[in-house]
mmCIF file of C-alpha atoms in Angstrom:
data_model
loop_
_atom_site.group_PDB
_atom_site.id
_atom_site.type_symbol
_atom_site.label_atom_id
_atom_site.label_comp_id
_atom_site.label_asym_id
_atom_site.label_seq_id
_atom_site.Cartn_x
_atom_site.Cartn_y
_atom_site.Cartn_z
ATOM 1 C CA UNK T 1 -0.401 -0.078 -0.402
ATOM 2 C CA UNK T 2 2.550 2.394 0.744
ATOM 3 C CA UNK T 3 4.016 1.924 -2.702
ATOM 4 C CA UNK T 4 1.328 2.416 -3.976
ATOM 5 C CA UNK T 5 0.234 5.707 -2.015
ATOM 6 C CA UNK T 6 4.420 7.173 -3.107
ATOM 7 C CA UNK T 7 3.938 6.468 -6.552
ATOM 8 C CA UNK T 8 0.520 8.094 -6.404
ATOM 9 C CA UNK T 9 2.077 10.879 -5.084
ATOM 10 C CA UNK T 10 5.016 10.926 -6.960
ATOM 11 C CA UNK T 11 2.619 11.189 -10.422
ATOM 12 C CA UNK T 12 0.605 14.190 -8.748
ATOM 13 C CA UNK T 13 3.839 15.803 -8.630
ATOM 14 C CA UNK T 14 4.653 15.888 -11.608
ATOM 15 C CA UNK T 15 1.704 16.258 -13.623
ATOM 16 C CA UNK T 16 0.859 19.314 -10.891
ATOM 17 C CA UNK T 17 4.637 20.763 -11.786
ATOM 18 C CA UNK T 18 4.974 20.666 -15.395
ATOM 19 C CA UNK T 19 1.149 20.504 -16.457
ATOM 20 C CA UNK T 20 -1.642 21.151 -13.946
ATOM 21 C CA UNK T 21 -0.216 24.459 -12.402
ATOM 22 C CA UNK T 22 -0.068 26.334 -16.432
ATOM 23 C CA UNK T 23 -4.126 25.179 -16.420
ATOM 24 C CA UNK T 24 -4.377 26.350 -12.639
ATOM 25 C CA UNK T 25 -3.018 29.436 -13.097
ATOM 26 C CA UNK T 26 -4.689 30.213 -16.882
ATOM 27 C CA UNK T 27 -8.049 29.256 -14.318
ATOM 28 C CA UNK T 28 -7.049 31.677 -12.047
ATOM 29 C CA UNK T 29 -5.609 34.811 -14.164
ATOM 30 C CA UNK T 30 -8.796 34.544 -15.981
ATOM 31 C CA UNK T 31 -11.172 34.342 -13.384
ATOM 32 C CA UNK T 32 -10.085 36.225 -10.769
ATOM 33 C CA UNK T 33 -7.323 38.530 -12.495
ATOM 34 C CA UNK T 34 -4.990 41.045 -10.447
ATOM 35 C CA UNK T 35 -7.199 44.744 -10.541
ATOM 36 C CA UNK T 36 -4.776 46.829 -12.998
ATOM 37 C CA UNK T 37 -6.387 50.631 -13.229
ATOM 38 C CA UNK T 38 -5.946 51.995 -16.530
ATOM 39 C CA UNK T 39 -3.048 54.168 -17.348
ATOM 40 C CA UNK T 40 -2.190 57.318 -19.587
ATOM 41 C CA UNK T 41 -0.936 55.945 -22.969
ATOM 42 C CA UNK T 42 0.275 59.621 -23.288
ATOM 43 C CA UNK T 43 3.991 59.214 -24.116
ATOM 44 C CA UNK T 44 5.348 62.254 -23.312
ATOM 45 C CA UNK T 45 9.617 62.110 -22.691
ATOM 46 C CA UNK T 46 8.521 64.876 -19.517
ATOM 47 C CA UNK T 47 6.219 62.296 -17.933
ATOM 48 C CA UNK T 48 8.879 59.930 -18.061
ATOM 49 C CA UNK T 49 11.413 59.005 -14.459
ATOM 50 C CA UNK T 50 14.758 59.154 -14.944
ATOM 51 C CA UNK T 51 16.105 55.725 -14.968
ATOM 52 C CA UNK T 52 19.851 54.438 -15.257
ATOM 53 C CA UNK T 53 20.031 51.183 -17.261
ATOM 54 C CA UNK T 54 22.737 48.717 -15.482
ATOM 55 C CA UNK T 55 25.144 46.436 -16.874
ATOM 56 C CA UNK T 56 27.446 43.725 -15.538
ATOM 57 C CA UNK T 57 30.550 42.680 -17.402
ATOM 58 C CA UNK T 58 33.812 40.135 -17.008
ATOM 59 C CA UNK T 59 35.693 40.253 -19.658
ATOM 60 C CA UNK T 60 33.483 40.866 -22.211
ATOM 61 C CA UNK T 61 35.347 43.352 -25.078
ATOM 62 C CA UNK T 62 34.090 41.522 -27.782
ATOM 63 C CA UNK T 63 30.178 42.269 -27.333
ATOM 64 C CA UNK T 64 30.681 45.030 -25.910
ATOM 65 C CA UNK T 65 30.731 47.681 -29.358
ATOM 66 C CA UNK T 66 27.363 45.693 -29.839
ATOM 67 C CA UNK T 67 25.852 46.063 -26.470
ATOM 68 C CA UNK T 68 26.445 50.122 -26.761
ATOM 69 C CA UNK T 69 24.954 50.622 -30.334
ATOM 70 C CA UNK T 70 21.996 49.031 -28.784
ATOM 71 C CA UNK T 71 22.002 50.566 -25.968
ATOM 72 C CA UNK T 72 22.276 54.389 -28.074
ATOM 73 C CA UNK T 73 19.472 53.759 -29.974
ATOM 74 C CA UNK T 74 16.996 53.140 -27.711
ATOM 75 C CA UNK T 75 14.083 55.316 -27.978
ATOM 76 C CA UNK T 76 13.935 57.283 -23.829
ATOM 77 C CA UNK T 77 14.641 60.571 -23.611
ATOM 78 C CA UNK T 78 18.529 60.843 -23.848
ATOM 79 C CA UNK T 79 19.027 63.259 -20.508
ATOM 80 C CA UNK T 80 16.551 60.876 -18.895
ATOM 81 C CA UNK T 81 19.236 57.765 -19.277
ATOM 82 C CA UNK T 82 22.679 56.831 -16.942
ATOM 83 C CA UNK T 83 24.680 53.789 -18.820
ATOM 84 C CA UNK T 84 26.100 52.461 -16.234
ATOM 85 C CA UNK T 85 28.615 49.710 -16.639
ATOM 86 C CA UNK T 86 30.077 47.586 -13.888
ATOM 87 C CA UNK T 87 33.447 45.751 -14.442
ATOM 88 C CA UNK T 88 34.393 42.791 -11.830
ATOM 89 C CA UNK T 89 37.910 42.798 -12.663
ATOM 90 C CA UNK T 90 37.283 41.770 -16.204
ATOM 91 C CA UNK T 91 41.723 41.673 -17.482
ATOM 92 C CA UNK T 92 40.525 42.332 -21.325
ATOM 93 C CA UNK T 93 40.536 46.229 -23.210
ATOM 94 C CA UNK T 94 36.411 46.369 -21.524
ATOM 95 C CA UNK T 95 37.844 49.888 -20.064
ATOM 96 C CA UNK T 96 39.346 50.855 -23.164
ATOM 97 C CA UNK T 97 36.052 50.403 -25.202
ATOM 98 C CA UNK T 98 34.191 51.863 -23.171
ATOM 99 C CA UNK T 99 36.122 55.029 -22.581
ATOM 100 C CA UNK T 100 35.140 56.521 -25.915
ATOM 101 C CA UNK T 101 31.916 56.266 -25.336
ATOM 102 C CA UNK T 102 31.387 59.818 -23.223
ATOM 103 C CA UNK T 103 27.795 58.907 -21.856
ATOM 104 C CA UNK T 104 29.028 56.139 -19.859
ATOM 105 C CA UNK T 105 29.738 55.853 -16.721
ATOM 106 C CA UNK T 106 32.340 52.865 -15.810
ATOM 107 C CA UNK T 107 32.940 51.822 -11.831
ATOM 108 C CA UNK T 108 34.807 48.212 -10.655
ATOM 109 C CA UNK T 109 37.931 46.232 -8.753
ATOM 110 C CA UNK T 110 40.245 45.001 -9.715
ATOM 111 C CA UNK T 111 39.989 42.110 -8.814
ATOM 112 C CA UNK T 112 37.173 39.273 -9.748
ATOM 113 C CA UNK T 113 34.931 39.447 -6.954
ATOM 114 C CA UNK T 114 31.885 38.394 -8.705
ATOM 115 C CA UNK T 115 28.478 39.322 -10.189
ATOM 116 C CA UNK T 116 26.418 39.714 -7.132
ATOM 117 C CA UNK T 117 29.455 41.585 -5.781
ATOM 118 C CA UNK T 118 29.397 44.054 -8.405
ATOM 119 C CA UNK T 119 25.236 44.544 -8.345
ATOM 120 C CA UNK T 120 26.089 45.274 -5.133
ATOM 121 C CA UNK T 121 29.032 48.019 -5.864
ATOM 122 C CA UNK T 122 27.376 49.537 -8.803
ATOM 123 C CA UNK T 123 24.498 50.078 -7.219
ATOM 124 C CA UNK T 124 25.904 52.887 -4.721
ATOM 125 C CA UNK T 125 26.627 54.765 -7.751
ATOM 126 C CA UNK T 126 22.632 54.616 -9.029
ATOM 127 C CA UNK T 127 20.936 57.895 -7.910
ATOM 128 C CA UNK T 128 17.856 57.703 -10.125
ATOM 129 C CA UNK T 129 14.542 56.215 -9.281
ATOM 130 C CA UNK T 130 13.870 53.526 -11.466
ATOM 131 C CA UNK T 131 16.993 51.332 -12.615
ATOM 132 C CA UNK T 132 17.199 48.272 -15.179
ATOM 133 C CA UNK T 133 19.432 46.127 -15.072
ATOM 134 C CA UNK T 134 20.663 43.855 -18.482
ATOM 135 C CA UNK T 135 23.778 41.195 -19.638
ATOM 136 C CA UNK T 136 25.841 42.500 -21.528
ATOM 137 C CA UNK T 137 25.320 40.104 -23.170
ATOM 138 C CA UNK T 138 21.839 40.958 -25.072
ATOM 139 C CA UNK T 139 19.892 43.482 -27.479
ATOM 140 C CA UNK T 140 17.942 45.144 -25.761
ATOM 141 C CA UNK T 141 13.865 46.127 -28.137
ATOM 142 C CA UNK T 142 14.211 50.581 -28.305
ATOM 143 C CA UNK T 143 11.242 50.724 -26.535
ATOM 144 C CA UNK T 144 11.834 48.396 -23.842
ATOM 145 C CA UNK T 145 12.987 51.214 -21.385
ATOM 146 C CA UNK T 146 9.979 53.564 -21.540
ATOM 147 C CA UNK T 147 7.406 49.156 -21.407
ATOM 148 C CA UNK T 148 9.308 48.762 -18.617
ATOM 149 C CA UNK T 149 9.357 53.008 -16.452
ATOM 150 C CA UNK T 150 5.377 53.105 -17.358
ATOM 151 C CA UNK T 151 4.698 49.943 -15.282
ATOM 152 C CA UNK T 152 5.797 52.030 -12.665
ATOM 153 C CA UNK T 153 3.152 54.005 -12.737
ATOM 154 C CA UNK T 154 1.280 51.419 -11.086
ATOM 155 C CA UNK T 155 2.043 51.991 -7.215
ATOM 156 C CA UNK T 156 1.778 48.266 -6.389
ATOM 157 C CA UNK T 157 4.623 47.215 -9.164
ATOM 158 C CA UNK T 158 8.420 46.904 -7.151
ATOM 159 C CA UNK T 159 9.855 45.069 -9.943
ATOM 160 C CA UNK T 160 9.503 44.831 -13.208
ATOM 161 C CA UNK T 161 10.423 41.332 -15.462
ATOM 162 C CA UNK T 162 11.033 42.074 -18.907
ATOM 163 C CA UNK T 163 11.444 38.556 -21.919
ATOM 164 C CA UNK T 164 14.230 36.495 -22.729
ATOM 165 C CA UNK T 165 13.999 35.233 -25.753
ATOM 166 C CA UNK T 166 16.624 32.967 -27.467
ATOM 167 C CA UNK T 167 17.923 33.820 -30.698
ATOM 168 C CA UNK T 168 18.624 30.766 -32.918
ATOM 169 C CA UNK T 169 19.090 30.366 -36.725
ATOM 170 C CA UNK T 170 18.405 26.935 -38.895
ATOM 171 C CA UNK T 171 22.300 25.933 -38.641
ATOM 172 C CA UNK T 172 21.733 25.294 -34.285
ATOM 173 C CA UNK T 173 21.005 22.380 -32.133
ATOM 174 C CA UNK T 174 19.217 21.254 -29.619
ATOM 175 C CA UNK T 175 21.344 23.191 -27.272
ATOM 176 C CA UNK T 176 19.244 26.679 -28.611
ATOM 177 C CA UNK T 177 16.369 24.937 -29.884
ATOM 178 C CA UNK T 178 15.146 23.299 -26.804
ATOM 179 C CA UNK T 179 16.654 26.958 -24.770
ATOM 180 C CA UNK T 180 14.303 28.554 -27.027
ATOM 181 C CA UNK T 181 10.947 26.254 -26.821
ATOM 182 C CA UNK T 182 11.758 25.888 -22.583
ATOM 183 C CA UNK T 183 11.623 29.924 -23.058
ATOM 184 C CA UNK T 184 8.240 29.939 -24.359
ATOM 185 C CA UNK T 185 6.567 27.822 -21.804
ATOM 186 C CA UNK T 186 8.372 30.456 -18.761
ATOM 187 C CA UNK T 187 7.289 32.733 -20.495
ATOM 188 C CA UNK T 188 3.446 31.813 -20.989
ATOM 189 C CA UNK T 189 3.474 30.930 -16.981
ATOM 190 C CA UNK T 190 5.515 34.455 -15.744
ATOM 191 C CA UNK T 191 2.574 36.405 -18.528
ATOM 192 C CA UNK T 192 -0.606 34.150 -16.152
ATOM 193 C CA UNK T 193 1.030 34.458 -12.720
ATOM 194 C CA UNK T 194 1.240 38.169 -12.932
ATOM 195 C CA UNK T 195 -2.236 38.825 -14.334
ATOM 196 C CA UNK T 196 -3.640 36.765 -11.472
ATOM 197 C CA UNK T 197 -0.914 38.448 -9.030
ATOM 198 C CA UNK T 198 2.541 38.939 -9.709
ATOM 199 C CA UNK T 199 5.577 37.198 -11.930
ATOM 200 C CA UNK T 200 7.335 34.871 -9.343
ATOM 201 C CA UNK T 201 11.111 36.178 -9.921
ATOM 202 C CA UNK T 202 12.528 37.512 -12.387
ATOM 203 C CA UNK T 203 15.125 36.561 -15.884
ATOM 204 C CA UNK T 204 18.295 39.143 -14.971
ATOM 205 C CA UNK T 205 18.978 39.398 -19.377
ATOM 206 C CA UNK T 206 16.116 42.334 -18.790
ATOM 207 C CA UNK T 207 14.841 43.713 -15.755
ATOM 208 C CA UNK T 208 14.294 46.588 -13.145
ATOM 209 C CA UNK T 209 13.641 47.907 -9.629
ATOM 210 C CA UNK T 210 12.735 50.883 -7.512
ATOM 211 C CA UNK T 211 16.070 52.202 -6.050
ATOM 212 C CA UNK T 212 14.527 52.492 -3.053
ATOM 213 C CA UNK T 213 13.826 48.729 -2.662
ATOM 214 C CA UNK T 214 17.289 47.526 -3.330
ATOM 215 C CA UNK T 215 18.730 45.866 -0.421
ATOM 216 C CA UNK T 216 22.181 44.261 -0.842
ATOM 217 C CA UNK T 217 22.692 40.559 -1.017
ATOM 218 C CA UNK T 218 25.323 38.240 -0.009
ATOM 219 C CA UNK T 219 28.002 37.776 -2.142
ATOM 220 C CA UNK T 220 27.435 34.415 -3.071
ATOM 221 C CA UNK T 221 24.519 34.729 -4.288
ATOM 222 C CA UNK T 222 23.725 32.417 -7.266
ATOM 223 C CA UNK T 223 20.622 34.223 -8.597
ATOM 224 C CA UNK T 224 20.673 37.109 -7.627
ATOM 225 C CA UNK T 225 17.996 38.672 -9.812
ATOM 226 C CA UNK T 226 15.664 35.955 -8.735
ATOM 227 C CA UNK T 227 16.351 36.949 -5.205
ATOM 228 C CA UNK T 228 16.336 40.441 -5.955
ATOM 229 C CA UNK T 229 13.234 40.533 -6.911
ATOM 230 C CA UNK T 230 11.582 37.901 -5.168
ATOM 231 C CA UNK T 231 12.644 39.617 -1.906
ATOM 232 C CA UNK T 232 11.360 42.532 -3.106
ATOM 233 C CA UNK T 233 7.404 40.859 -3.422
ATOM 234 C CA UNK T 234 9.021 39.707 -0.048
ATOM 235 C CA UNK T 235 7.647 43.163 1.281
ATOM 236 C CA UNK T 236 4.693 43.095 -0.641
ATOM 237 C CA UNK T 237 5.313 44.949 -3.690
ATOM 238 C CA UNK T 238 4.167 43.373 -7.227
ATOM 239 C CA UNK T 239 6.430 41.718 -9.972
ATOM 240 C CA UNK T 240 5.232 43.477 -12.554
ATOM 241 C CA UNK T 241 5.769 40.966 -16.785
ATOM 242 C CA UNK T 242 5.790 42.262 -20.297
ATOM 243 C CA UNK T 243 6.223 40.664 -22.380
ATOM 244 C CA UNK T 244 6.683 43.686 -24.660
ATOM 245 C CA UNK T 245 10.101 44.589 -23.468
ATOM 246 C CA UNK T 246 12.723 42.200 -24.399
ATOM 247 C CA UNK T 247 16.411 40.695 -24.427
ATOM 248 C CA UNK T 248 17.187 38.642 -26.885
ATOM 249 C CA UNK T 249 20.236 36.540 -27.061
ATOM 250 C CA UNK T 250 22.057 33.374 -27.849
ATOM 251 C CA UNK T 251 21.562 29.956 -27.311
ATOM 252 C CA UNK T 252 24.300 28.114 -25.245
ATOM 253 C CA UNK T 253 27.157 27.232 -28.279
ATOM 254 C CA UNK T 254 26.018 23.241 -27.190
ATOM 255 C CA UNK T 255 24.391 21.001 -23.956
ATOM 256 C CA UNK T 256 27.868 21.070 -22.978
ATOM 257 C CA UNK T 257 27.835 24.922 -21.895
ATOM 258 C CA UNK T 258 24.408 24.539 -21.845
ATOM 259 C CA UNK T 259 25.207 22.264 -18.834
ATOM 260 C CA UNK T 260 26.970 24.982 -16.588
ATOM 261 C CA UNK T 261 24.335 27.082 -16.558
ATOM 262 C CA UNK T 262 21.588 24.607 -15.850
ATOM 263 C CA UNK T 263 23.515 23.857 -12.970
ATOM 264 C CA UNK T 264 24.191 25.959 -12.016
ATOM 265 C CA UNK T 265 20.526 27.314 -12.018
ATOM 266 C CA UNK T 266 20.354 24.626 -10.463
ATOM 267 C CA UNK T 267 22.332 25.222 -7.022
ATOM 268 C CA UNK T 268 20.833 28.565 -7.050
ATOM 269 C CA UNK T 269 17.661 28.007 -7.511
ATOM 270 C CA UNK T 270 18.105 25.648 -4.054
ATOM 271 C CA UNK T 271 20.266 27.770 -2.474
ATOM 272 C CA UNK T 272 17.501 30.705 -3.001
ATOM 273 C CA UNK T 273 14.819 27.787 -1.374
ATOM 274 C CA UNK T 274 16.857 28.023 1.396
ATOM 275 C CA UNK T 275 17.315 31.616 1.800
ATOM 276 C CA UNK T 276 13.082 32.861 0.873
ATOM 277 C CA UNK T 277 11.856 29.821 3.864
ATOM 278 C CA UNK T 278 9.416 32.845 5.079
ATOM 279 C CA UNK T 279 7.297 33.064 1.894
ATOM 280 C CA UNK T 280 7.239 29.307 1.991
ATOM 281 C CA UNK T 281 4.582 30.458 5.052
ATOM 282 C CA UNK T 282 0.722 30.505 2.687
ATOM 283 C CA UNK T 283 -0.776 31.289 5.792
ATOM 284 C CA UNK T 284 1.143 34.281 5.466
ATOM 285 C CA UNK T 285 1.653 35.151 1.768
ATOM 286 C CA UNK T 286 -1.195 33.969 0.889
ATOM 287 C CA UNK T 287 -0.944 33.928 -3.413
ATOM 288 C CA UNK T 288 2.155 34.459 -3.559
ATOM 289 C CA UNK T 289 3.305 31.261 -1.601
ATOM 290 C CA UNK T 290 0.573 29.445 -4.078
ATOM 291 C CA UNK T 291 2.744 30.536 -7.176
ATOM 292 C CA UNK T 292 6.127 30.713 -5.326
ATOM 293 C CA UNK T 293 5.746 26.566 -4.352
ATOM 294 C CA UNK T 294 4.047 25.775 -7.373
ATOM 295 C CA UNK T 295 5.920 27.162 -10.494
ATOM 296 C CA UNK T 296 9.416 27.702 -8.426
ATOM 297 C CA UNK T 297 9.773 25.372 -5.243
ATOM 298 C CA UNK T 298 8.455 21.904 -6.707
ATOM 299 C CA UNK T 299 10.598 21.738 -9.998
ATOM 300 C CA UNK T 300 13.621 22.931 -8.009
ATOM 301 C CA UNK T 301 13.122 20.698 -5.252
ATOM 302 C CA UNK T 302 10.931 17.698 -4.507
ATOM 303 C CA UNK T 303 9.354 17.522 -8.435
ATOM 304 C CA UNK T 304 12.482 15.731 -10.440
ATOM 305 C CA UNK T 305 12.185 12.927 -8.353
ATOM 306 C CA UNK T 306 10.105 11.824 -8.255
ATOM 307 C CA UNK T 307 9.641 11.885 -12.194
ATOM 308 C CA UNK T 308 13.159 9.592 -11.915
ATOM 309 C CA UNK T 309 11.258 7.303 -9.371
ATOM 310 C CA UNK T 310 8.621 6.750 -11.278
ATOM 311 C CA UNK T 311 10.218 4.330 -13.186
ATOM 312 C CA UNK T 312 10.952 1.624 -11.239
ATOM 313 C CA UNK T 313 7.875 2.035 -9.048
ATOM 314 C CA UNK T 314 5.984 1.611 -12.221
ATOM 315 C CA UNK T 315 8.130 -0.992 -13.376
ATOM 316 C CA UNK T 316 7.363 -3.308 -10.145
ATOM 317 C CA UNK T 317 3.288 -2.046 -8.955
ATOM 318 C CA UNK T 318 3.187 -3.304 -13.327
ATOM 319 C CA UNK T 319 4.799 -6.562 -12.162
ATOM 320 C CA UNK T 320 1.872 -6.297 -9.061
ATOM 321 C CA UNK T 321 -0.786 -6.199 -10.408
ATOM 322 C CA UNK T 322 -2.744 -8.770 -11.827
ATOM 323 C CA UNK T 323 -5.422 -7.000 -13.115
ATOM 324 C CA UNK T 324 -6.480 -6.867 -16.911
ATOM 325 C CA UNK T 325 -5.889 -3.522 -16.866
ATOM 326 C CA UNK T 326 -2.962 -2.822 -15.641
ATOM 327 C CA UNK T 327 -2.138 1.556 -15.322
ATOM 328 C CA UNK T 328 1.919 1.045 -14.379
ATOM 329 C CA UNK T 329 2.232 -0.946 -17.349
ATOM 330 C CA UNK T 330 0.862 2.182 -19.453
ATOM 331 C CA UNK T 331 2.099 4.733 -17.552
ATOM 332 C CA UNK T 332 6.006 2.596 -17.870
ATOM 333 C CA UNK T 333 5.217 2.191 -21.856
ATOM 334 C CA UNK T 334 4.526 6.067 -22.047
ATOM 335 C CA UNK T 335 8.016 6.376 -20.010
ATOM 336 C CA UNK T 336 9.905 4.140 -22.035
ATOM 337 C CA UNK T 337 8.662 6.044 -25.223
ATOM 338 C CA UNK T 338 9.440 9.209 -23.481
ATOM 339 C CA UNK T 339 13.376 7.329 -22.811
ATOM 340 C CA UNK T 340 13.494 6.269 -26.299
ATOM 341 C CA UNK T 341 12.757 9.634 -28.337
ATOM 342 C CA UNK T 342 15.024 11.551 -25.299
ATOM 343 C CA UNK T 343 18.042 8.648 -26.348
ATOM 344 C CA UNK T 344 17.036 9.923 -29.659
ATOM 345 C CA UNK T 345 16.910 13.272 -29.008
ATOM 346 C CA UNK T 346 20.492 13.319 -27.433
ATOM 347 C CA UNK T 347 22.381 10.680 -30.599
ATOM 348 C CA UNK T 348 20.953 14.193 -33.001
ATOM 349 C CA UNK T 349 21.806 16.837 -29.974
ATOM 350 C CA UNK T 350 24.375 18.482 -32.757
ATOM 351 C CA UNK T 351 21.863 17.483 -35.983
ATOM 352 C CA UNK T 352 20.073 20.949 -36.638
ATOM 353 C CA UNK T 353 17.574 18.937 -38.715
ATOM 354 C CA UNK T 354 16.491 17.134 -35.180
ATOM 355 C CA UNK T 355 12.747 17.207 -34.549
ATOM 356 C CA UNK T 356 10.806 18.019 -31.121
ATOM 357 C CA UNK T 357 9.505 14.641 -30.699
ATOM 358 C CA UNK T 358 13.012 14.178 -30.114
ATOM 359 C CA UNK T 359 14.264 16.976 -29.442
ATOM 360 C CA UNK T 360 12.448 18.157 -26.708
ATOM 361 C CA UNK T 361 11.859 15.258 -24.465
ATOM 362 C CA UNK T 362 15.834 15.578 -24.051
ATOM 363 C CA UNK T 363 16.710 18.837 -22.598
ATOM 364 C CA UNK T 364 13.309 17.774 -20.417
ATOM 365 C CA UNK T 365 14.675 15.361 -18.914
ATOM 366 C CA UNK T 366 18.483 17.575 -19.465
ATOM 367 C CA UNK T 367 17.014 19.590 -17.267
ATOM 368 C CA UNK T 368 16.115 18.043 -14.390
ATOM 369 C CA UNK T 369 18.958 15.743 -14.548
ATOM 370 C CA UNK T 370 20.878 19.007 -13.712
ATOM 371 C CA UNK T 371 18.388 19.747 -10.765
ATOM 372 C CA UNK T 372 20.401 16.595 -8.802
ATOM 373 C CA UNK T 373 23.476 17.771 -9.976
ATOM 374 C CA UNK T 374 22.815 21.173 -8.587
ATOM 375 C CA UNK T 375 23.430 19.964 -4.988
ATOM 376 C CA UNK T 376 26.952 19.505 -5.597
ATOM 377 C CA UNK T 377 27.921 21.833 -7.269
ATOM 378 C CA UNK T 378 26.200 23.977 -4.914
ATOM 379 C CA UNK T 379 28.123 21.897 -1.879
ATOM 380 C CA UNK T 380 31.325 21.268 -3.418
ATOM 381 C CA UNK T 381 32.444 24.973 -4.498
ATOM 382 C CA UNK T 382 32.837 29.081 -3.407
ATOM 383 C CA UNK T 383 30.757 31.025 -5.128
ATOM 384 C CA UNK T 384 33.038 34.444 -4.442
ATOM 385 C CA UNK T 385 35.112 35.555 -7.325
ATOM 386 C CA UNK T 386 34.031 34.478 -9.984
ATOM 387 C CA UNK T 387 30.898 33.150 -11.766
ATOM 388 C CA UNK T 388 31.090 30.514 -14.198
ATOM 389 C CA UNK T 389 30.230 31.776 -17.960
ATOM 390 C CA UNK T 390 28.895 29.801 -20.562
ATOM 391 C CA UNK T 391 29.649 30.656 -24.043
ATOM 392 C CA UNK T 392 27.106 31.229 -26.315
ATOM 393 C CA UNK T 393 26.583 31.342 -30.504
#
């Protein structure tokens, strides 16, 4: 009996985490949407607040020219836009390249201390009411800053998350296409989360906060974007999500590089759960706790273990069951099919013509495996002093 309970509990966890929550939050967002006040659509430049575009970088000289061209093309009043680069112990010519742009403020340290330390340091120089964070290796759409700034006209909003979009070419492999498919699904969940109450975290490629709400983070923080945004939500502010403000970057060079990124994110997820323990209290944080647990905590903790436990459990229970319709064998057979497709996806991971039928199951299992690998990554390393960069196309 206990094995049956374990099996059905594991199956419920997996189905709820990856399918059920999407259905639940879609229904809640339609039936009980958060009341939004109409905002004025006047785009007069004097109504826009001053803001700082904050970019951290470590040895990013190759992409600085493209990033700066993108920054200068942004549709925002130039007298209200401050561009701040925080150079974290770079050993290339990043400073010299940025010095060519008189509108850029450059700060940093001679020694590499890590991204979170760079964010903490750089925020000491931000004097505008809004700060917009963006990664050095991604490009923003022209209207992104205006769209983000207008979200803050709602006083309940403390943080705004833009959309991450993964660019890939027809000759790209699973690493780019799998990541792109994942982020389309993730973006849908964020949109629904915000429509119901609040997005659950922000992506570092593009997000903004009210400067007054920023608090310094522990320097070994792995997911600085997630921790910063969720601590603002923990204070009672909402995280807005807007797909019209987006950052575009290429996917990882290959699955080995994508694995580095996934392990770091998974380790950061485990770390975040420990540091955001109060948010697990549904009685105190209500909707936010429900969304946080459903969208993040389950995915980063117990569900991957439940997923891989289903395979042996269904085989054992199928063998024990003597009924004419053996549901355990059906579930076992479906898993065999999924693992077979994933194996073919793995075999064709460097083939640009790999079908979604193969690379999506492979990428899905790949993500869950890396949640487990993230535990080792978290407890076997010290993160102060730098973050591991993944090579992208």
